[in-house]
PDB file of C-alpha atoms in Angstrom:
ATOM      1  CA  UNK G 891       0.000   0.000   0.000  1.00 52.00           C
ATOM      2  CA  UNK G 892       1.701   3.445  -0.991  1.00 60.00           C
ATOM      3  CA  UNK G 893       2.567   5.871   2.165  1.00 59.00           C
ATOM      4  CA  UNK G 894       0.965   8.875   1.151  1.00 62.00           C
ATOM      5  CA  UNK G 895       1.642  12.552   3.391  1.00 63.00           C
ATOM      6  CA  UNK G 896      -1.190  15.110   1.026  1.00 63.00           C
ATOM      7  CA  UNK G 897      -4.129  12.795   1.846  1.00 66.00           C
ATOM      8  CA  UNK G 898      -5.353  10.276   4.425  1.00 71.00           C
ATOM      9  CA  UNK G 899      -7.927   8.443   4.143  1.00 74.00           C
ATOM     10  CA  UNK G 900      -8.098   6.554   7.542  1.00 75.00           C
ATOM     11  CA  UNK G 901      -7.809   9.921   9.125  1.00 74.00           C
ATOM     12  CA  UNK G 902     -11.273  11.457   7.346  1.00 73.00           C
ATOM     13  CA  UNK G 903     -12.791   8.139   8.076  1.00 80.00           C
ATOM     14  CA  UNK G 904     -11.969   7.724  12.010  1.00 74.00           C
ATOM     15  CA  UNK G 905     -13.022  11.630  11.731  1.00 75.00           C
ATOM     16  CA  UNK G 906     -16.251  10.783  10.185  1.00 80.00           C
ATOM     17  CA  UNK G 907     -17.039   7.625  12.584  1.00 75.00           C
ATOM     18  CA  UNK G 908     -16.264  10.216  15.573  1.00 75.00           C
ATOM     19  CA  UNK G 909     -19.036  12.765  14.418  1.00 77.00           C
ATOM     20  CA  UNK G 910     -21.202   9.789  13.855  1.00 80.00           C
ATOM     21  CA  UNK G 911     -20.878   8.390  17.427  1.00 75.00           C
ATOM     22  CA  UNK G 912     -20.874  12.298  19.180  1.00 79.00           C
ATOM     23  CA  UNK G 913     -24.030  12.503  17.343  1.00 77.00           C
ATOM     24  CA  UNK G 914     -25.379  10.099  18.738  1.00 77.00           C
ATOM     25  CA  UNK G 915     -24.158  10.194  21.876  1.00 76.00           C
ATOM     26  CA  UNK G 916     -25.289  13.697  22.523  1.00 77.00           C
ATOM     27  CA  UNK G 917     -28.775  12.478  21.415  1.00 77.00           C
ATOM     28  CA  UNK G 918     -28.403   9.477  23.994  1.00 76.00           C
ATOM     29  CA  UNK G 919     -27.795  12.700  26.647  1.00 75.00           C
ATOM     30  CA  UNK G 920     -30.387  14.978  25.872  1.00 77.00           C
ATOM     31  CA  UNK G 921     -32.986  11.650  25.635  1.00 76.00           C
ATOM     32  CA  UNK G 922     -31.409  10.860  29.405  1.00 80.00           C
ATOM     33  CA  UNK G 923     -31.573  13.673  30.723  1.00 76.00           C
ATOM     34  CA  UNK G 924     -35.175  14.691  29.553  1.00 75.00           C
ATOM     35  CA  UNK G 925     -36.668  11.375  30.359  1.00 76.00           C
ATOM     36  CA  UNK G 926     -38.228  12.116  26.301  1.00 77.00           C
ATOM     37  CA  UNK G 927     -37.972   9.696  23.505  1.00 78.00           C
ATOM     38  CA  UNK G 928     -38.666  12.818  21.282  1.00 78.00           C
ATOM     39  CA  UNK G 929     -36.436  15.352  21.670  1.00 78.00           C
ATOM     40  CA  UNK G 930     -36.276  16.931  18.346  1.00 79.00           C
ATOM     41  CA  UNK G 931     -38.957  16.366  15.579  1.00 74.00           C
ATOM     42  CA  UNK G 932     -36.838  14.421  13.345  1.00 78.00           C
ATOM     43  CA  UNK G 933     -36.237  11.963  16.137  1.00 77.00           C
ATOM     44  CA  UNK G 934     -39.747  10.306  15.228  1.00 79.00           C
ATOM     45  CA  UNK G 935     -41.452  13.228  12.896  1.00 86.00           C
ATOM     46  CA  UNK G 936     -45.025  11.126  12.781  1.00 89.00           C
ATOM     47  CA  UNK G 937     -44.651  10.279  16.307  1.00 83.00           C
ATOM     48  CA  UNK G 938     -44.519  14.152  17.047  1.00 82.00           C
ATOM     49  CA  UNK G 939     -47.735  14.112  15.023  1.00 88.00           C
ATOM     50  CA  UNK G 940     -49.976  11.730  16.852  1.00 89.00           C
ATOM     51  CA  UNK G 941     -48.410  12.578  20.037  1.00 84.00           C
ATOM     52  CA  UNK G 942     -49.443  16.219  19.679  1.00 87.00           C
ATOM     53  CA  UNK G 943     -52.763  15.176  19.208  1.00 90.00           C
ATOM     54  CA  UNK G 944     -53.250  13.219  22.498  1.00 90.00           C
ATOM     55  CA  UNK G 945     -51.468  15.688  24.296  1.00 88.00           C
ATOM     56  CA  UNK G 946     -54.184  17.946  23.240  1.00 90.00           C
ATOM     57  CA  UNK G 947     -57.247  15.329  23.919  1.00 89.00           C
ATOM     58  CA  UNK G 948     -55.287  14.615  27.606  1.00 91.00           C
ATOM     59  CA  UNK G 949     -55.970  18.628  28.528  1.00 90.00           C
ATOM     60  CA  UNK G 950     -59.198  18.493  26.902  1.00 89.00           C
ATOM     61  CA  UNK G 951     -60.828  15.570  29.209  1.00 90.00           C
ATOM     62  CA  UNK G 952     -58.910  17.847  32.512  1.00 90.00           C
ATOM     63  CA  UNK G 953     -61.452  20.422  31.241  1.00 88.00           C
ATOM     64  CA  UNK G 954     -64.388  17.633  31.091  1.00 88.00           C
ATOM     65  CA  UNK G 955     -63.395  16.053  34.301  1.00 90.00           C
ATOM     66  CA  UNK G 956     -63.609  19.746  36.072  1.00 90.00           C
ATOM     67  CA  UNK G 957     -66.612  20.461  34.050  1.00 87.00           C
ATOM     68  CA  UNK G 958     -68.719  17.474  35.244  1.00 89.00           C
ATOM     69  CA  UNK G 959     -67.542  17.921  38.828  1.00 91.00           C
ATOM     70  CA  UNK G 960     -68.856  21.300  38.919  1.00 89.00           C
ATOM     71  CA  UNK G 961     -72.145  19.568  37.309  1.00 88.00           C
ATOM     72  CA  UNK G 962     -72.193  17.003  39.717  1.00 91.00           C
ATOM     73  CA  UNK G 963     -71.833  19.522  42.799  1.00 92.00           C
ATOM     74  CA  UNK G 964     -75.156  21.507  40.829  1.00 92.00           C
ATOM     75  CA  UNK G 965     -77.440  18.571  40.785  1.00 92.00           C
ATOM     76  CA  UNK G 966     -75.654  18.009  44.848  1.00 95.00           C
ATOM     77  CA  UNK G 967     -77.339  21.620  45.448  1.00 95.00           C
ATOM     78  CA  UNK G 968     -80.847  21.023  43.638  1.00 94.00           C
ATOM     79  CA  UNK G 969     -81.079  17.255  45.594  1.00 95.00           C
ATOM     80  CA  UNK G 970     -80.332  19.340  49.320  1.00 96.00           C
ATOM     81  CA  UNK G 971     -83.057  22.164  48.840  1.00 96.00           C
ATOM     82  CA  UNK G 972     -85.605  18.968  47.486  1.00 96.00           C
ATOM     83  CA  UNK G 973     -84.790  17.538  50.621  1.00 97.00           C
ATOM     84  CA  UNK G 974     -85.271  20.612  52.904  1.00 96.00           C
ATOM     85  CA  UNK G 975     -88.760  20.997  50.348  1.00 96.00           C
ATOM     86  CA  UNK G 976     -89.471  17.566  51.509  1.00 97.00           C
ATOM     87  CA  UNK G 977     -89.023  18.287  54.802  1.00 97.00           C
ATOM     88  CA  UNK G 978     -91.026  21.121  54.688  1.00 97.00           C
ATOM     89  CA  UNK G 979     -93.947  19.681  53.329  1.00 96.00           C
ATOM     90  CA  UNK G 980     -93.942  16.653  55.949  1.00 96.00           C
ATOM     91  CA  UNK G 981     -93.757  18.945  58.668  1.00 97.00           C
ATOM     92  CA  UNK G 982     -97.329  20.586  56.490  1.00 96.00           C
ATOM     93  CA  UNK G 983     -98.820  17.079  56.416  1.00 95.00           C
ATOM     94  CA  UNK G 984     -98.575  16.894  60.497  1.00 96.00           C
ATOM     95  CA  UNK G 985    -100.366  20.413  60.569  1.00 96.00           C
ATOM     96  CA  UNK G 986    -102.526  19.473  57.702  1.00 94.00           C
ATOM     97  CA  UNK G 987    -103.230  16.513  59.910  1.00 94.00           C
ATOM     98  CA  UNK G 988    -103.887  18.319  63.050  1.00 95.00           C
ATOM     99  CA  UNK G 989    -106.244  20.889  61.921  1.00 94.00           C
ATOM    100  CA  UNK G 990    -108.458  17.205  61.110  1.00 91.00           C
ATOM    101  CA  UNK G 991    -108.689  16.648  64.961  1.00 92.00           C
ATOM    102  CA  UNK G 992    -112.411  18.049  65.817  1.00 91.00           C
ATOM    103  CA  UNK G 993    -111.143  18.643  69.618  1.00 92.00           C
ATOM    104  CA  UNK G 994    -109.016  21.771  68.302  1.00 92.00           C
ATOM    105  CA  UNK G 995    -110.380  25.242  67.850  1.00 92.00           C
ATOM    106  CA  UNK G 996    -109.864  28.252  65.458  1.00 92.00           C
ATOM    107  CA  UNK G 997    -107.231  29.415  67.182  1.00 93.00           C
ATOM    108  CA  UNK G 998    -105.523  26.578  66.866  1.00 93.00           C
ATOM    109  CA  UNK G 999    -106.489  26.225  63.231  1.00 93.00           C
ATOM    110  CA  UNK G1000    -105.040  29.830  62.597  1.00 95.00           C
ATOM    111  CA  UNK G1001    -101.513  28.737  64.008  1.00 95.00           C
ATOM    112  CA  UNK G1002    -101.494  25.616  62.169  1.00 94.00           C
ATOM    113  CA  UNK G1003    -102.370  27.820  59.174  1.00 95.00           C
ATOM    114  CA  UNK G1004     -99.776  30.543  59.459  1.00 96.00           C
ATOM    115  CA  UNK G1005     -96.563  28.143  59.798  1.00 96.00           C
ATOM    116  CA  UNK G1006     -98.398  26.346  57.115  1.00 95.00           C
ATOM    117  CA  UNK G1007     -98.412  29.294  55.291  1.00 96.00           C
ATOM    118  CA  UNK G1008     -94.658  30.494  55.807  1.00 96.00           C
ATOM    119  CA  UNK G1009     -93.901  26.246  54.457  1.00 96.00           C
ATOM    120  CA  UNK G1010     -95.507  26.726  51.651  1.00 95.00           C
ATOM    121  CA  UNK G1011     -93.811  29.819  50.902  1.00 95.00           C
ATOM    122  CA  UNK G1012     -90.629  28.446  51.492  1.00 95.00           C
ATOM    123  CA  UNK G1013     -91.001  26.019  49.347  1.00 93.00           C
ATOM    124  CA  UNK G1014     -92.622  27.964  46.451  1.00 92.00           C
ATOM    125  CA  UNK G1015     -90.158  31.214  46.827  1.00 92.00           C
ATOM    126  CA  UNK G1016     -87.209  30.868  48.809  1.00 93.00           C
ATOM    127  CA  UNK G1017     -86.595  27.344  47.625  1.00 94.00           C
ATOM    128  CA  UNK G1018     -88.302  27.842  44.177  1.00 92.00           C
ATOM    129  CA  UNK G1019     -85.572  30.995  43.951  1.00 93.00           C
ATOM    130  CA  UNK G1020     -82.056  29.399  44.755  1.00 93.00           C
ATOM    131  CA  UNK G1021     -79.357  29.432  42.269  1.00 92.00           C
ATOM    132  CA  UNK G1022     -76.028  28.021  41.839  1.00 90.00           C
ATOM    133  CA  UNK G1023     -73.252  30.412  40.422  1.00 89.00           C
ATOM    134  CA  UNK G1024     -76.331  32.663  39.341  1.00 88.00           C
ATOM    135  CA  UNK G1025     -77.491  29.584  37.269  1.00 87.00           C
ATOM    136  CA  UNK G1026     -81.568  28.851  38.886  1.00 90.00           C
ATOM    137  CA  UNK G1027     -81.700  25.173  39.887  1.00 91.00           C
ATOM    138  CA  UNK G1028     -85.203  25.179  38.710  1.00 91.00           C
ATOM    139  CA  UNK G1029     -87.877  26.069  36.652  1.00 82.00           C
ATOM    140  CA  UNK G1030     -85.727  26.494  33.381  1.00 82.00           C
ATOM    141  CA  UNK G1031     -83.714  24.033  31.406  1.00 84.00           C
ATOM    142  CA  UNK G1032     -80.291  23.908  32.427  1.00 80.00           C
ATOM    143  CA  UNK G1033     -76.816  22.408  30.947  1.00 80.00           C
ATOM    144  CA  UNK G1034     -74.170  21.142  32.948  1.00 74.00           C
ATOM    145  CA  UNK G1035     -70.981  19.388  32.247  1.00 69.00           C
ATOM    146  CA  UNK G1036     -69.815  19.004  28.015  1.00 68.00           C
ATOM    147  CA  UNK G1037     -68.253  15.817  26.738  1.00 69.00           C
ATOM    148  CA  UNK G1038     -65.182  15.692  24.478  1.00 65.00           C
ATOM    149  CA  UNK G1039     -67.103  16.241  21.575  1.00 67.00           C
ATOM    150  CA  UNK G1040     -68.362  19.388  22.562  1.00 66.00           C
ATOM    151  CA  UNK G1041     -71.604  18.541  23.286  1.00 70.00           C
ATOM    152  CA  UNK G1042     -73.921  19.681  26.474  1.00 71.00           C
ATOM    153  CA  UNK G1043     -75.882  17.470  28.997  1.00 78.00           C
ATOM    154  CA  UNK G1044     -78.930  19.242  29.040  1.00 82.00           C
ATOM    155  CA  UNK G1045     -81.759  18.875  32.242  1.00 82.00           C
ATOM    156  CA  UNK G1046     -85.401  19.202  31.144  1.00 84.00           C
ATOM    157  CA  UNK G1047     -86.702  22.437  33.507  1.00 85.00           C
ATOM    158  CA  UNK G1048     -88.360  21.238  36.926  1.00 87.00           C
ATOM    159  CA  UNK G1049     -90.202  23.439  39.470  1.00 90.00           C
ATOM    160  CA  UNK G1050     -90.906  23.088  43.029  1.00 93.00           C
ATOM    161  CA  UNK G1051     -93.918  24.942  42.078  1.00 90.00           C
ATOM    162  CA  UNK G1052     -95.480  22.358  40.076  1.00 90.00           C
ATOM    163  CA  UNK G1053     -94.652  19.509  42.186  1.00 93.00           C
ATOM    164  CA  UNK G1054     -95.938  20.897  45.094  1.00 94.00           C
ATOM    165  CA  UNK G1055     -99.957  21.714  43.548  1.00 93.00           C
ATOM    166  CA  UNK G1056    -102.026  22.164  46.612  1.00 93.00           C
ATOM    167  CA  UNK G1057    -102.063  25.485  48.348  1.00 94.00           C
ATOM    168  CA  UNK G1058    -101.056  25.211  52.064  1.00 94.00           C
ATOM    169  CA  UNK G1059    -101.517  28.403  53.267  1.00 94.00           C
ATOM    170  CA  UNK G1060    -105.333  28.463  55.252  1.00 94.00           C
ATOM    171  CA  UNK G1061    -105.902  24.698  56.892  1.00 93.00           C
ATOM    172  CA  UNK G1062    -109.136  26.073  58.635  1.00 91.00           C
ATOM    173  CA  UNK G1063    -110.280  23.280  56.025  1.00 91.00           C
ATOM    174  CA  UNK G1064    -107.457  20.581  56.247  1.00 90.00           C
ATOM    175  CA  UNK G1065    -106.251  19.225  52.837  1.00 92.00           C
ATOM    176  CA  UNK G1066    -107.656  15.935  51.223  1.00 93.00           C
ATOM    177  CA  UNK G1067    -104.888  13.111  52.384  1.00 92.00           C
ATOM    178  CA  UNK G1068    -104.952  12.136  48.505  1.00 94.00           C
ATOM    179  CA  UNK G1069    -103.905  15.246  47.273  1.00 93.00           C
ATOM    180  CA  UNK G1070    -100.702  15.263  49.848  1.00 94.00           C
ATOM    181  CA  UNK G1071     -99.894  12.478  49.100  1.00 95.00           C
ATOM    182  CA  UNK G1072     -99.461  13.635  45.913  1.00 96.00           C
ATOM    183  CA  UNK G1073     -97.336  16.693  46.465  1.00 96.00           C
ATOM    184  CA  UNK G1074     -94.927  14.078  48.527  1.00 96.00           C
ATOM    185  CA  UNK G1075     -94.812  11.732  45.599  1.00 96.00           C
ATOM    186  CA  UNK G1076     -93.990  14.121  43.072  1.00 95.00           C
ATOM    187  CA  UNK G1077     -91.161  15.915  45.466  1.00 96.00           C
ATOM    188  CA  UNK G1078     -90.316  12.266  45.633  1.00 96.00           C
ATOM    189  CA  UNK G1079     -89.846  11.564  42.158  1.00 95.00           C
ATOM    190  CA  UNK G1080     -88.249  14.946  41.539  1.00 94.00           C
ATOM    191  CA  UNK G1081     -85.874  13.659  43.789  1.00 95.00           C
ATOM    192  CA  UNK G1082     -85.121  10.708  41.978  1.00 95.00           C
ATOM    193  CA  UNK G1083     -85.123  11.931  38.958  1.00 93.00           C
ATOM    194  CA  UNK G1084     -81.629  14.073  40.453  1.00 93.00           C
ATOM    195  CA  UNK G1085     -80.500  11.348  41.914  1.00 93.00           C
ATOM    196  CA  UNK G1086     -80.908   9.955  38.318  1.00 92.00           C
ATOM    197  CA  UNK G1087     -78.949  12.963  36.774  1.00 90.00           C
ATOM    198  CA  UNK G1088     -76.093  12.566  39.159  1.00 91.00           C
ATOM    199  CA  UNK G1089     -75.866   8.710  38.857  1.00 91.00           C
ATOM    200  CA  UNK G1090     -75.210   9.408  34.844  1.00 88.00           C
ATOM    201  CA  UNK G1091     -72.960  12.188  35.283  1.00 89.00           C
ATOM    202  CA  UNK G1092     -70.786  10.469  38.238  1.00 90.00           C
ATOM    203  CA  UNK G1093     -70.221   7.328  35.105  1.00 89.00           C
ATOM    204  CA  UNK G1094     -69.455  10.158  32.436  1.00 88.00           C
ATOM    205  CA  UNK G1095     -66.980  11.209  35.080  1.00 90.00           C
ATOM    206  CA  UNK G1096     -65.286   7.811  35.739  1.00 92.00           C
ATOM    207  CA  UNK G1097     -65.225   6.957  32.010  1.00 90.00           C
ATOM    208  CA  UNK G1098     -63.470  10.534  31.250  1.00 90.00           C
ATOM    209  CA  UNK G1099     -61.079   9.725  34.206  1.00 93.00           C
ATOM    210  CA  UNK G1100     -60.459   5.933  32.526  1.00 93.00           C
ATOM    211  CA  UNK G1101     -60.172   7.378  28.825  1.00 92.00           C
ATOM    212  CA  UNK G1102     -57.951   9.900  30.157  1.00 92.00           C
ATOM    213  CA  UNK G1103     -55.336   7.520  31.740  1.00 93.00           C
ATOM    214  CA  UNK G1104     -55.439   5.407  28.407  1.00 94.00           C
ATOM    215  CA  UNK G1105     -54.747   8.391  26.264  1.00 93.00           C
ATOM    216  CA  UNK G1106     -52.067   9.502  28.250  1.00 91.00           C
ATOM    217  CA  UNK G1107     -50.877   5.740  28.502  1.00 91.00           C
ATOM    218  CA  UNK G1108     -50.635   5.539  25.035  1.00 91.00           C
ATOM    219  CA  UNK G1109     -49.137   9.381  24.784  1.00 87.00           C
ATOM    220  CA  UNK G1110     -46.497   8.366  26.957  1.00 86.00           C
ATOM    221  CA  UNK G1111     -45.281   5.236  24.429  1.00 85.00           C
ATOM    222  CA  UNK G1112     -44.164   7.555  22.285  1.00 85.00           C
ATOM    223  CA  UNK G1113     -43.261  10.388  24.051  1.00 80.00           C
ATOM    224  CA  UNK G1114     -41.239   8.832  27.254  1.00 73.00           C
ATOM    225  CA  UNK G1115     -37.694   7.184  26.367  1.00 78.00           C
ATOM    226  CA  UNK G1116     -36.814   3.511  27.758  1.00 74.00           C
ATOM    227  CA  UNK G1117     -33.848   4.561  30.100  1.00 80.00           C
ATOM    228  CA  UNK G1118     -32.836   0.675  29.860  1.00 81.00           C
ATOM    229  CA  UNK G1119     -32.197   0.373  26.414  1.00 81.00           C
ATOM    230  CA  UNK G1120     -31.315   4.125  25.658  1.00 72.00           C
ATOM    231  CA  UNK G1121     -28.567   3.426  28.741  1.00 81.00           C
ATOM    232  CA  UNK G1122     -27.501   0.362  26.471  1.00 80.00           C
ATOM    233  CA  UNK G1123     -27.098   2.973  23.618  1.00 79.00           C
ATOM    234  CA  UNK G1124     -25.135   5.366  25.365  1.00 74.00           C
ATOM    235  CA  UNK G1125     -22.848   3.168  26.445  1.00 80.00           C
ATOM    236  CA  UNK G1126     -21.865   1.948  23.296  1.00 81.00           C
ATOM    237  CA  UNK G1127     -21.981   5.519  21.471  1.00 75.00           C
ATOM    238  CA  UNK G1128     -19.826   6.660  24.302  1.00 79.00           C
ATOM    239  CA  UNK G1129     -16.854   3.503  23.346  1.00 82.00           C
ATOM    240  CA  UNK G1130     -17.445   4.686  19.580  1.00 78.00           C
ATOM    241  CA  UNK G1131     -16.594   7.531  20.525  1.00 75.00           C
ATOM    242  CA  UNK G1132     -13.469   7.247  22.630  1.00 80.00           C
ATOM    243  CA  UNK G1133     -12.329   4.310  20.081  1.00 76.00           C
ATOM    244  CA  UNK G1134     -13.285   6.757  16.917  1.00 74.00           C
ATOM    245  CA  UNK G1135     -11.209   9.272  18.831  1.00 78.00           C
ATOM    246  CA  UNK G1136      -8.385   7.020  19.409  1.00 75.00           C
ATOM    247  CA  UNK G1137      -7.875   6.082  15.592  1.00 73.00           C
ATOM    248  CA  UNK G1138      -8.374   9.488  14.284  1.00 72.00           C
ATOM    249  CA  UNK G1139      -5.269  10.036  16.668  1.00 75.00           C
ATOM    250  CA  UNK G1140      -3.580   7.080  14.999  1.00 74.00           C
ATOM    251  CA  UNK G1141      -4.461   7.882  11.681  1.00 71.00           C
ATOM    252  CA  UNK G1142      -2.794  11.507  11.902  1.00 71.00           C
ATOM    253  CA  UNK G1143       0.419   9.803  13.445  1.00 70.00           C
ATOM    254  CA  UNK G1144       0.278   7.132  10.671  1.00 68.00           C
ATOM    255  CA  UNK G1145       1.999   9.814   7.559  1.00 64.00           C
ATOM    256  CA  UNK G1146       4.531  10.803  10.440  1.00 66.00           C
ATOM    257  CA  UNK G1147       6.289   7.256   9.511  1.00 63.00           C
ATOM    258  CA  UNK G1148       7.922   9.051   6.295  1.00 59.00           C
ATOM    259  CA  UNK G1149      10.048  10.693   8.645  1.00 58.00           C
ATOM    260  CA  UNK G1150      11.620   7.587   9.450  1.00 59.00           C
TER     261      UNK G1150
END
């Protein structure tokens, strides 16, 4: 093989093997240190792509979550004033029931009447008037909570006026028993039909909470680096290196042999 001093091949290929294996070594480092399989685009350019996109769908379902919770602690509202409505009309039924008893008299009649009265106006205006974050939990249509797709849960109106028919407020002739009864069953049902509401939104919240952990599962597959095997890689890149390095130092002493 002729000993040549003007060029060296060896030399600009130990040189080229080095900038190969800094390369990559430096990419090994930055993967390391960032815990990220993706550092730069070109590492995986369509992984970028589709990771982008759950990244996005991950904050959107943090929005969800927080919107159905705040749905959920609405419908937690509307159930505590049915109960106190409840409440209140029991409390008429034992006056309603009272002012039946032949043995009492008008005055007793007109103080059965008047706490009767204030009740019933509890129920139909104080009650009938409450609002959460100035949205009224009844008598109008209101939407709670969206889904990913952007679309509203929506709650047909209900009114503590219309479930509660009878007028309480003079028991000088005590209510029918049937038509309590009535009022009590349809507070009862409104009720359930809350409890309803917040049964369905409490399993739109677990499933966003499940399809949330998925799609950042599957986020973090592409995104996150195997420290094992990128370890593995850095290990070697870092003897390429050092032996690249030590030939590139051989190959510039090699043409120093004409001297001899």
């Amino acid at each position: 093989m002729p000993v040549s001093i003007n060029t060296n091949p060896a030399a600009g290929t130990a040189a080229r093997a080095l900038e190969i294996a800094t390369n990559r070594l430096t990419d090994s480092l930055k993967k390391l240190s960032t815990g990220n399989r993706i550092v730069n685009a070109y590492d995986d350019a369509a992984g970028e792509a589709v990771q982008l996109k759950l990244k996005s769908q991950v904050g959107r379902y943090d929005v969800l979550k927080n919107n159905l919770q705040n749905g959920i602690s609405f419908l937690d509202v509307k159930a505590g004033v049915i109960d106190t409505a409840i409440d209140a009309l029991g409390r008429i039924g034992e006056l309603n029931a009272m002012a039946g008893d032949v043995t009492k008299s008008s005055d007793d009649l007109a103080l059965y009447s008047t706490e009767s009265a204030l009740l019933d106006a509890l129920v139909r205006t104080t009650l009938e008037a409450e609002t959460f974050n100035g949205k009224a939990l009844f008598g109008a249509a209101v939407s709670v909570g969206i889904n990913i797709a952007g679309t509203l849960t929506t709650f047909a109106a209900q009114s503590l006026n219309t479930a509660v028919a009878q007028d309480y407020t003079d028991l000088s002739t005590p209510i029918a028993t049937a038509d309590f009864e009535t009022d009590m069953d349809n507070l009862a049902t409104l009720k359930a039909t809350v409890g309803a509401q917040q049964s369905a939104l409490g399993y739109y919240y677990d499933n966003a909470v499940v399809t949330q952990t998925n799609v950042g599962a599957a986020r973090s597959r592409i995104t996150d680096v195997d420290i094992a095997t990128e370890s593995g890689k850095f290990a070697r890149n870092q003897i390429l290196a050092q032996a690249a390095s030590s030939m590139l130092a051989q190959a510039n002493a090699q043409a120093q042999s004409v001297l001899s």
